[in-house]
PDB file of C-alpha atoms in Angstrom:
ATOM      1  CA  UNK H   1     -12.116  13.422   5.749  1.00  0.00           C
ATOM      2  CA  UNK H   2     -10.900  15.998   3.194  1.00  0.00           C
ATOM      3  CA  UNK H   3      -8.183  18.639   3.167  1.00  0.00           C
ATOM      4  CA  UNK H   4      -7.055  21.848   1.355  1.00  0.00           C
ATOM      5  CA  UNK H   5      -4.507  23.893   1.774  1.00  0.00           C
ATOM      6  CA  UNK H   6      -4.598  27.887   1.307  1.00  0.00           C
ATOM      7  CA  UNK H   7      -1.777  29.109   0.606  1.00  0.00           C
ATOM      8  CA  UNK H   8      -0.631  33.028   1.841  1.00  0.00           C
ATOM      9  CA  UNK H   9       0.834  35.678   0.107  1.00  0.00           C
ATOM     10  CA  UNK H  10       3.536  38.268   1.923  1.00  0.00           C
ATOM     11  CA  UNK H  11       3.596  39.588   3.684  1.00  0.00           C
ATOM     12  CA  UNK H  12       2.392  37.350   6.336  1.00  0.00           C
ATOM     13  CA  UNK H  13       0.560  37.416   9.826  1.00  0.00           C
ATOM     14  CA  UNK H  14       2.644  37.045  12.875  1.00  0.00           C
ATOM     15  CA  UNK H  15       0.579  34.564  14.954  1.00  0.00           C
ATOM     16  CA  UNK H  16       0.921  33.161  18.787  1.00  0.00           C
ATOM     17  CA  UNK H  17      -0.889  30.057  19.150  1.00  0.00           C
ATOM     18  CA  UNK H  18      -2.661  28.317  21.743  1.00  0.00           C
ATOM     19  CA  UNK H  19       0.979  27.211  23.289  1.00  0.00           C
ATOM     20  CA  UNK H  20       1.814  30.877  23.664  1.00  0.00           C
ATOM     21  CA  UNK H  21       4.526  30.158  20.626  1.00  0.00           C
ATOM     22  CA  UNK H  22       4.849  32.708  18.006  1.00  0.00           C
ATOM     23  CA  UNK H  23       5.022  32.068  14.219  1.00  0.00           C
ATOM     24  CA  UNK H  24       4.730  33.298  10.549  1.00  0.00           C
ATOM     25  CA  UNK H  25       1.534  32.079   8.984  1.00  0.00           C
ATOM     26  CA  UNK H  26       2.237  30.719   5.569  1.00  0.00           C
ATOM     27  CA  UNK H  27      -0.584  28.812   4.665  1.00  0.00           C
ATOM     28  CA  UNK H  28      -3.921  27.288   6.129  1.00  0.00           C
ATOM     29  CA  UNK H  29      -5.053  24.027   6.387  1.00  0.00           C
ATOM     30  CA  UNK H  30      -8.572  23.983   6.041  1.00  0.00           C
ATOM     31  CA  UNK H  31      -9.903  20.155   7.522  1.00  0.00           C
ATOM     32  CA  UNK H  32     -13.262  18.537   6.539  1.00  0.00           C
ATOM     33  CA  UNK H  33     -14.971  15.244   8.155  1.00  0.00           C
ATOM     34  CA  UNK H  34     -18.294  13.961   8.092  1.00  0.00           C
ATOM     35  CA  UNK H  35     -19.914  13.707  11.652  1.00  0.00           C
ATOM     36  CA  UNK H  36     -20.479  10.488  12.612  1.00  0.00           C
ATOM     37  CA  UNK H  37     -24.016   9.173  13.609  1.00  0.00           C
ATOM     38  CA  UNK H  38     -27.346   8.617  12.231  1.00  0.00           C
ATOM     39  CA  UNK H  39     -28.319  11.404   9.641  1.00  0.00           C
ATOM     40  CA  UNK H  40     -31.460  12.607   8.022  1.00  0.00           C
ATOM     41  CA  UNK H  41     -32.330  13.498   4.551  1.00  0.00           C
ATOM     42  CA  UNK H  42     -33.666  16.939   6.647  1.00  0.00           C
ATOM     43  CA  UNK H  43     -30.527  17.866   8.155  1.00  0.00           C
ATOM     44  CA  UNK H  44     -28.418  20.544   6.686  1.00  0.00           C
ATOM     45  CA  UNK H  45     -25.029  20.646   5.217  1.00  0.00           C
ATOM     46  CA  UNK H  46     -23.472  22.257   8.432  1.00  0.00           C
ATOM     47  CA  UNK H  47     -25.363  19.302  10.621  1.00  0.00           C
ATOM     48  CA  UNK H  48     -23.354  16.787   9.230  1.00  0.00           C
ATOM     49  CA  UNK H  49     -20.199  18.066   8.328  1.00  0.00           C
ATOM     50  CA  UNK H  50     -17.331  19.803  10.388  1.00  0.00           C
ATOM     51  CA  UNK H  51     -15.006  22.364   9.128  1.00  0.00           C
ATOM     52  CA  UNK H  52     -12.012  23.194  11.537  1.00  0.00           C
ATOM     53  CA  UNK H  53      -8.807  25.908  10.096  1.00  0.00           C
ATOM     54  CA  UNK H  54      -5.635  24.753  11.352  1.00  0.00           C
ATOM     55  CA  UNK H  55      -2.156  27.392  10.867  1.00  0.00           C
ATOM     56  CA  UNK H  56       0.719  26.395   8.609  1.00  0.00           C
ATOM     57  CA  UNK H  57       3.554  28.028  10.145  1.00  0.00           C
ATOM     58  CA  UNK H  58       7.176  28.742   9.934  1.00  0.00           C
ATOM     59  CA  UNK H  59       8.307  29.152  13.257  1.00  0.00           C
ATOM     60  CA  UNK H  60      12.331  30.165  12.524  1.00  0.00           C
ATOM     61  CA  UNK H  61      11.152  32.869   9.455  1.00  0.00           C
ATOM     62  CA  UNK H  62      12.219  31.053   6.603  1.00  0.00           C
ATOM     63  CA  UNK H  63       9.494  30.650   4.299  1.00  0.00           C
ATOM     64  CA  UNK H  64       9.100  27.354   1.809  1.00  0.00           C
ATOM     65  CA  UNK H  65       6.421  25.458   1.014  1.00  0.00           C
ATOM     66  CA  UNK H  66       5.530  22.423   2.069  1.00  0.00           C
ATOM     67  CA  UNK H  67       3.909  21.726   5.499  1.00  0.00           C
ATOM     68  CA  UNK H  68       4.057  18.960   7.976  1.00  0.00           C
ATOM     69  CA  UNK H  69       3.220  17.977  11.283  1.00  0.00           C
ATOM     70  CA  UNK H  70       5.471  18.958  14.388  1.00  0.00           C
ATOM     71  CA  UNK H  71       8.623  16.415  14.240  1.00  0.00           C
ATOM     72  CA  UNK H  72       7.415  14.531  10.619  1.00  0.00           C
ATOM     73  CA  UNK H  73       9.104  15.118   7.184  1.00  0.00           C
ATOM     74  CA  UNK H  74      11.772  17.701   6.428  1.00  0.00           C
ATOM     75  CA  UNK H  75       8.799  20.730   5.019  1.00  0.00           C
ATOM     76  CA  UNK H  76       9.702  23.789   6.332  1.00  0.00           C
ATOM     77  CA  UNK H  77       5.950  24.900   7.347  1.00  0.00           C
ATOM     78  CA  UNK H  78       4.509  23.177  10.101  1.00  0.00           C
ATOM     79  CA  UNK H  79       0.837  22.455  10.983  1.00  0.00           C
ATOM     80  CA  UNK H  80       0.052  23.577  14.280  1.00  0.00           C
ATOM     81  CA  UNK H  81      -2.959  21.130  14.929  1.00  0.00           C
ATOM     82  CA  UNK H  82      -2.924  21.668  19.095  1.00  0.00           C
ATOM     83  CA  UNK H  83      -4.742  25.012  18.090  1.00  0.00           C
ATOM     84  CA  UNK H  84      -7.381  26.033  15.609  1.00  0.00           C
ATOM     85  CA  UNK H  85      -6.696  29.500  13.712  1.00  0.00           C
ATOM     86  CA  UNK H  86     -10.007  31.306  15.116  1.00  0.00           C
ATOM     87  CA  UNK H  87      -8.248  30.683  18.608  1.00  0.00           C
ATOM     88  CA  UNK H  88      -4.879  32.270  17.594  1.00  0.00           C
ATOM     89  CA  UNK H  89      -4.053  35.455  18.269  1.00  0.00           C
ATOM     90  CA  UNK H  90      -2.708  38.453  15.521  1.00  0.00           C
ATOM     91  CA  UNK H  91       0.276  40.188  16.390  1.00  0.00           C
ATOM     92  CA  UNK H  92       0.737  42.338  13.087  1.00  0.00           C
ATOM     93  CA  UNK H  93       2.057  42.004   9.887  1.00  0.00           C
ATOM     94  CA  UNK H  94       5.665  40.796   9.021  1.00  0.00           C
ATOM     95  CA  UNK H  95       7.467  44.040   7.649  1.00  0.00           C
ATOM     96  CA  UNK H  96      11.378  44.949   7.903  1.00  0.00           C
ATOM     97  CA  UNK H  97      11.662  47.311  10.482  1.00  0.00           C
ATOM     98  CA  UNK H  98       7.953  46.904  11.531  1.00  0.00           C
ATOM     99  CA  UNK H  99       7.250  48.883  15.306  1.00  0.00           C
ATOM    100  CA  UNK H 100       5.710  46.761  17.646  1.00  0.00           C
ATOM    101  CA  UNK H 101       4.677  48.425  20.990  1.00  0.00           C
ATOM    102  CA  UNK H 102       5.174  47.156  24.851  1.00  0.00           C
ATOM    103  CA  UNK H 103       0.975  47.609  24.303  1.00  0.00           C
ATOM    104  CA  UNK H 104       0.709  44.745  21.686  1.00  0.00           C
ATOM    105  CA  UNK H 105       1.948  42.548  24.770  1.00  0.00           C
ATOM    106  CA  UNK H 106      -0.741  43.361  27.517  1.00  0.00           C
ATOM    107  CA  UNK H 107      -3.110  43.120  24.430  1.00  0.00           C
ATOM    108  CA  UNK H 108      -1.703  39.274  23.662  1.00  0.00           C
ATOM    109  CA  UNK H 109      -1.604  38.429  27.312  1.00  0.00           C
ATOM    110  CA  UNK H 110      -4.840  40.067  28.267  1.00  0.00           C
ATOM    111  CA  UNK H 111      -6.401  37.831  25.492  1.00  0.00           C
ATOM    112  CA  UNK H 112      -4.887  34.535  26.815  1.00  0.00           C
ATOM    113  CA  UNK H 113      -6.028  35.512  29.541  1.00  0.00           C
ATOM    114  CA  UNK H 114      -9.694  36.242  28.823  1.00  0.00           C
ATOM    115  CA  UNK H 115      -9.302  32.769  27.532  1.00  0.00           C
ATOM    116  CA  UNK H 116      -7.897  31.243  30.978  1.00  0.00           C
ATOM    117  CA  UNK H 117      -4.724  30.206  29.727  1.00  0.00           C
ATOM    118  CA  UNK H 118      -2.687  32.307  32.434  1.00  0.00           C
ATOM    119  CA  UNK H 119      -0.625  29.688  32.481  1.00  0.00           C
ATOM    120  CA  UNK H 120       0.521  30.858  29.087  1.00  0.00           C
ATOM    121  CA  UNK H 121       1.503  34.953  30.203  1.00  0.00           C
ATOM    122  CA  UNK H 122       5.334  33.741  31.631  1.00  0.00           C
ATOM    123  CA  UNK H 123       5.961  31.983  28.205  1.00  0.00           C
ATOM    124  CA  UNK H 124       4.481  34.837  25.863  1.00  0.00           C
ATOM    125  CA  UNK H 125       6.314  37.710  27.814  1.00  0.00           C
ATOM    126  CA  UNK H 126       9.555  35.655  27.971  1.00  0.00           C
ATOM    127  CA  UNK H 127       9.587  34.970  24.036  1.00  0.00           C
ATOM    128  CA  UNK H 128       8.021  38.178  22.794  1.00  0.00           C
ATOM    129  CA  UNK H 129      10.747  40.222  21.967  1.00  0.00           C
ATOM    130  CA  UNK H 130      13.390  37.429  21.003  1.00  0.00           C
ATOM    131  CA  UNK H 131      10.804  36.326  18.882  1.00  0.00           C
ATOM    132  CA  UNK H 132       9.366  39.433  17.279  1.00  0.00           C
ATOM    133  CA  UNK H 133      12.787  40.840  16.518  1.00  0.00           C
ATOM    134  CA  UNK H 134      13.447  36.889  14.855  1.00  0.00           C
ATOM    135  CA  UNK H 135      11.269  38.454  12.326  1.00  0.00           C
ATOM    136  CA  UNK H 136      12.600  42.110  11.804  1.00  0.00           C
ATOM    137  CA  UNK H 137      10.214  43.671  14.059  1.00  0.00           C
ATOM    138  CA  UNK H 138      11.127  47.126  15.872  1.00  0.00           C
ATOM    139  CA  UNK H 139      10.662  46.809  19.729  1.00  0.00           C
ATOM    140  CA  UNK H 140       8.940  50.514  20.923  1.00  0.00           C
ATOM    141  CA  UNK H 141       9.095  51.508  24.343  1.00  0.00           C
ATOM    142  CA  UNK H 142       6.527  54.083  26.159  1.00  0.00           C
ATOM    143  CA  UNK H 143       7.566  57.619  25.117  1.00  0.00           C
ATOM    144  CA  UNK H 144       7.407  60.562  27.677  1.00  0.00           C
ATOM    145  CA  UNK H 145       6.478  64.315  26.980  1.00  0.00           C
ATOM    146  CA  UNK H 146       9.838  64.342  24.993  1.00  0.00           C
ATOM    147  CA  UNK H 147       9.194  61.733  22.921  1.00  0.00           C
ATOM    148  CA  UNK H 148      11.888  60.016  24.058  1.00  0.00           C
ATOM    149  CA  UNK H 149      11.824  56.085  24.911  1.00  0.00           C
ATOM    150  CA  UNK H 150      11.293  55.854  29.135  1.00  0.00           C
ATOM    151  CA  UNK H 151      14.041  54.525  30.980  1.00  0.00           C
ATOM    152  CA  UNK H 152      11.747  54.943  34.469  1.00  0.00           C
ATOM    153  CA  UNK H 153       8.344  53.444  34.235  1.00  0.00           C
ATOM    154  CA  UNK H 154       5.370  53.947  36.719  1.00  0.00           C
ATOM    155  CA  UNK H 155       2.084  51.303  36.612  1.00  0.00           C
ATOM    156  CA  UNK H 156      -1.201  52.484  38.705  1.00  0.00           C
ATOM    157  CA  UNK H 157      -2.816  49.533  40.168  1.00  0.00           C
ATOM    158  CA  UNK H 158      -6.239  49.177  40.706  1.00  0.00           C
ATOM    159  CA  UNK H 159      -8.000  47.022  43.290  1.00  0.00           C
ATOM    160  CA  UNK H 160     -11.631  45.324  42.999  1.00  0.00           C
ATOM    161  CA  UNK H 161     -13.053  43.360  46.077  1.00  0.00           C
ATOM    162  CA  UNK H 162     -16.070  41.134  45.839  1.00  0.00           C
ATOM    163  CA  UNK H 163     -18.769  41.725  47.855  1.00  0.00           C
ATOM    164  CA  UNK H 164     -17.572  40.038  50.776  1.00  0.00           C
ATOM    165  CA  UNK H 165     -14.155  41.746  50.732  1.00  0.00           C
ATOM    166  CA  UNK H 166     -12.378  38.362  51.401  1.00  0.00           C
ATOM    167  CA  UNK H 167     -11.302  38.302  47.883  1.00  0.00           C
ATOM    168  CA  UNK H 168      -9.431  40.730  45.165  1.00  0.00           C
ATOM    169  CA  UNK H 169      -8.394  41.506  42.247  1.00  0.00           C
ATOM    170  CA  UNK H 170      -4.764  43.445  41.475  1.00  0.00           C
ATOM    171  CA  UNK H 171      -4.632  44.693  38.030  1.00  0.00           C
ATOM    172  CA  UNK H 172      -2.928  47.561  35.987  1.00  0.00           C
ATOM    173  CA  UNK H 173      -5.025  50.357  35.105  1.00  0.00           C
ATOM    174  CA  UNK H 174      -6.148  50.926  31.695  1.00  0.00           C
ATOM    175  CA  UNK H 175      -3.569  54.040  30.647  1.00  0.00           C
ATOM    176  CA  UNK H 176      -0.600  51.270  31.838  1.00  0.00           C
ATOM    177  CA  UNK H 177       1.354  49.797  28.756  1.00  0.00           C
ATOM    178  CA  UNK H 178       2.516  46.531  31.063  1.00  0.00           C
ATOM    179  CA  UNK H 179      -0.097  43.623  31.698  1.00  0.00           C
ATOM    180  CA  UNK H 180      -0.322  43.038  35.494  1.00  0.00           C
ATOM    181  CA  UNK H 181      -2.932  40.702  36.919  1.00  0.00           C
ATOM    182  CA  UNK H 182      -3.252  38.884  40.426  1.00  0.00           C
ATOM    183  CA  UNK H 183      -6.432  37.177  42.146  1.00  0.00           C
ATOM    184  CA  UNK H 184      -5.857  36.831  45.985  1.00  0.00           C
ATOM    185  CA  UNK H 185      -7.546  36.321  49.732  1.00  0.00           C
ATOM    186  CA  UNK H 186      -7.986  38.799  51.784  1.00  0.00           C
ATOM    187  CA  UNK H 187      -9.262  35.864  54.058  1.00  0.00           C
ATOM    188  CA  UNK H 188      -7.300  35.235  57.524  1.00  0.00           C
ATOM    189  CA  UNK H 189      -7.753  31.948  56.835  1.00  0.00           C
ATOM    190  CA  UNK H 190      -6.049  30.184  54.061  1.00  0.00           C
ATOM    191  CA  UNK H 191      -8.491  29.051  50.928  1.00  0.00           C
ATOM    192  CA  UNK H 192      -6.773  26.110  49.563  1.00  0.00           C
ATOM    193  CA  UNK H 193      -7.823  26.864  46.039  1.00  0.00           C
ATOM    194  CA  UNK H 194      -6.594  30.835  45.956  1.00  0.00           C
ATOM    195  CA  UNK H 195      -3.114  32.460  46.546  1.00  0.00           C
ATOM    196  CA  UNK H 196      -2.606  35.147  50.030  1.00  0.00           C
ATOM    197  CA  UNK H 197      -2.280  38.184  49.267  1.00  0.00           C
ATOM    198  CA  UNK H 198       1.699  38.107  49.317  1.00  0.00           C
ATOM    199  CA  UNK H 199       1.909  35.346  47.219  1.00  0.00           C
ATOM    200  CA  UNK H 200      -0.191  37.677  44.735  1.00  0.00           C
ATOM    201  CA  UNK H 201       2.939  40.170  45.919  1.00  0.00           C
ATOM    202  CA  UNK H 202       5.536  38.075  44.922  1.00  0.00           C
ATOM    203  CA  UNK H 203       3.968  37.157  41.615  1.00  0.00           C
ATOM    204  CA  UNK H 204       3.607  40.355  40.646  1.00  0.00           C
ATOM    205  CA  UNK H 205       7.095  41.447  41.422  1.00  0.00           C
ATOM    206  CA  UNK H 206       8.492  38.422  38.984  1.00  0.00           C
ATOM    207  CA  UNK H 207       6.830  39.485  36.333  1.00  0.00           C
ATOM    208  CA  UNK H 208       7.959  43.252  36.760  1.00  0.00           C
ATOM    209  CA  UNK H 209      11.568  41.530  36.655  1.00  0.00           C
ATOM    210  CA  UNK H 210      10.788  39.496  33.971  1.00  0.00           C
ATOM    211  CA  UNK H 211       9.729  42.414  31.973  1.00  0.00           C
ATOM    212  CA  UNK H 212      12.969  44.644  33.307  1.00  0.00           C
ATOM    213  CA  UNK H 213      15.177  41.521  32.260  1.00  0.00           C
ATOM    214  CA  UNK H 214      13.568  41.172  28.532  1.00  0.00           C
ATOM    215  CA  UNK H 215      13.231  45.131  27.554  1.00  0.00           C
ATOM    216  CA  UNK H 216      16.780  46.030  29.452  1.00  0.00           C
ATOM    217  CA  UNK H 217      18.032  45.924  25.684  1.00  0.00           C
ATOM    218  CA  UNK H 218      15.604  48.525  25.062  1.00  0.00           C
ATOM    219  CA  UNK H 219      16.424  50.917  27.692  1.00  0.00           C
ATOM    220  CA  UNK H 220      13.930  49.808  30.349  1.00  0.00           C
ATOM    221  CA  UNK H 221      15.591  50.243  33.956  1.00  0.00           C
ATOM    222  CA  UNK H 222      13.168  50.682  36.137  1.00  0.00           C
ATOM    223  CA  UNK H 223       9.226  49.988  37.205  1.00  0.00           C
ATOM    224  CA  UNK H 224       7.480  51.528  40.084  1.00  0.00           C
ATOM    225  CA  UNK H 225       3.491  50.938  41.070  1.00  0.00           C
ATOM    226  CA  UNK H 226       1.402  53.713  42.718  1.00  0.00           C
ATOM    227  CA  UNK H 227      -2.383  53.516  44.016  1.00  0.00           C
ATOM    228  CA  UNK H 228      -5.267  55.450  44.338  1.00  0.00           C
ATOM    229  CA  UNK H 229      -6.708  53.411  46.651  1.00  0.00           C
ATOM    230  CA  UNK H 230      -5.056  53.735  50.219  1.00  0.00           C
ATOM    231  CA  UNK H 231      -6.905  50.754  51.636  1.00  0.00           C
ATOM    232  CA  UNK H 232      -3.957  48.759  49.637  1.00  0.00           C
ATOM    233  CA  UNK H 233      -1.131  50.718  49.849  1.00  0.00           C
ATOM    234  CA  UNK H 234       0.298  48.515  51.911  1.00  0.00           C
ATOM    235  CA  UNK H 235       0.608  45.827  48.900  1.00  0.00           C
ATOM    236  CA  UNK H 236       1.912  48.670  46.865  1.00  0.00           C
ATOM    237  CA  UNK H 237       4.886  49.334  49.044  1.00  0.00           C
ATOM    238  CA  UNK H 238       5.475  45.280  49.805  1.00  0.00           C
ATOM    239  CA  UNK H 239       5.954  45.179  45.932  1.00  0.00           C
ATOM    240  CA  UNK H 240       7.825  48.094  45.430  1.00  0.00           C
ATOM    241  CA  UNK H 241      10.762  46.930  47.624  1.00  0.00           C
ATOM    242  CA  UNK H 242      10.360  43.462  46.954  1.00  0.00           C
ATOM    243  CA  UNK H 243      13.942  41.902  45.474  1.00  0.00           C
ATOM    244  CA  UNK H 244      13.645  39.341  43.282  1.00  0.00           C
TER     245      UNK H 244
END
């Protein structure tokens, strides 16, 4: 096995990783082994060797070189070998003052997502802002017609049945700056595997608080769904007035 490390110049990448953590990336740690097995003079270089790009991060801001593994050595920039860097995702560049929008944050989730790591969305929208603004970054709000940030925020749902219309999907519509995202039954029989449709209610309503709780700093108060679709209203008004 051989290693090399690459270091980066500022300003650097802001970087979530497979955990849903977020980081500066300092330097990368580029990782080389042999595969093991019987080899022949007609294979190719990339048949026999593996190359796999790990992050060197600092995690608090403070930039100086050196790298270790998670909980080894005293280096300031740590190795974050749980995730390759082709899987990580790029928030933007660390600059003073540096506007990052609600947007960037149904764009990060929406990738973990894609990626089925939903298990990662409550972390990532919990520690987005604390730690974007950890590294001088500007949190923007939607604007309405007068430019100003919106206090009062409205989200159009969509709704997608298969074919059978015992299942469903919940999801913001594309012009909506929030990530929202359920998968329920419609079923009148419990699927063991898949949450009823007001568990997919109640699910949806803790992240709206979640997101009320994190960008209150920022002037959000309020966030109201609507529908087009009036087969569904019904979950529309259950999640309006549900209290978390």
């Amino acid at each position: 096995m051989d290693t090399q490390l690459v270091r980066l110049d500022a300003p650097y990448d802001i970087i979530c990783g497979s955990d849903g953590r977020f980081a500066l990336h300092i330097a990368t740690l580029i990782v080389v082994k042999e595969k093991s097995g019987k080899k022949s003079v007609s294979d190719s270089m990339c048949e026999n060797i593996s190359v796999a790009s790990y992050p060197v991060v600092a995690e608090n801001g403070n930039v100086k070189y050196g790298y270790t593994e998670k909980g080894k050595g005293k280096a300031n920039g740590q190795v974050w070998m749980h995730t390759e860097l082709k899987d990580c995702y790029v928030v933007c560049q660390q600059k003073e003052g540096q506007s990052v929008l609600i947007q960037d944050l149904k764009n990060i989730m929406e990738y973990y997502a894609k990626q089925n790591k939903s298990n990662l969305l409550p972390i990532i929208a919990n520690t987005f802002r604390w730690s974007l603004s950890k590294f001088g970054c500007r949190i923007s709000l939607p604007t309405g017609m007068d430019r100003c940030p919106m206090s009062d925020y409205e989200v159009g749902l969509e709704f997608e049945e298969d074919n059978d219309g015992n299942t469903c999907m919940a999801y913001a519509n594309k012009g909506s700056d929030f990530y929202f995202y359920e998968y329920f039954s419609n079923a009148p029989e419990r699927i063991s595997y898949m949450q009823t449709n007001l568990e997919a209610v109640k699910h949806m309503a803790e992240l709206r608080d979640s997101y009320l709780m994190i960008f209150r700093p920022d002037g959000l108060r309020s966030i109201k769904f609507k529908t087009m679709n009036e087969k569904y209203q019904w979950f529309v008004d259950k999640l309006n007035n549900h209290k978390g």
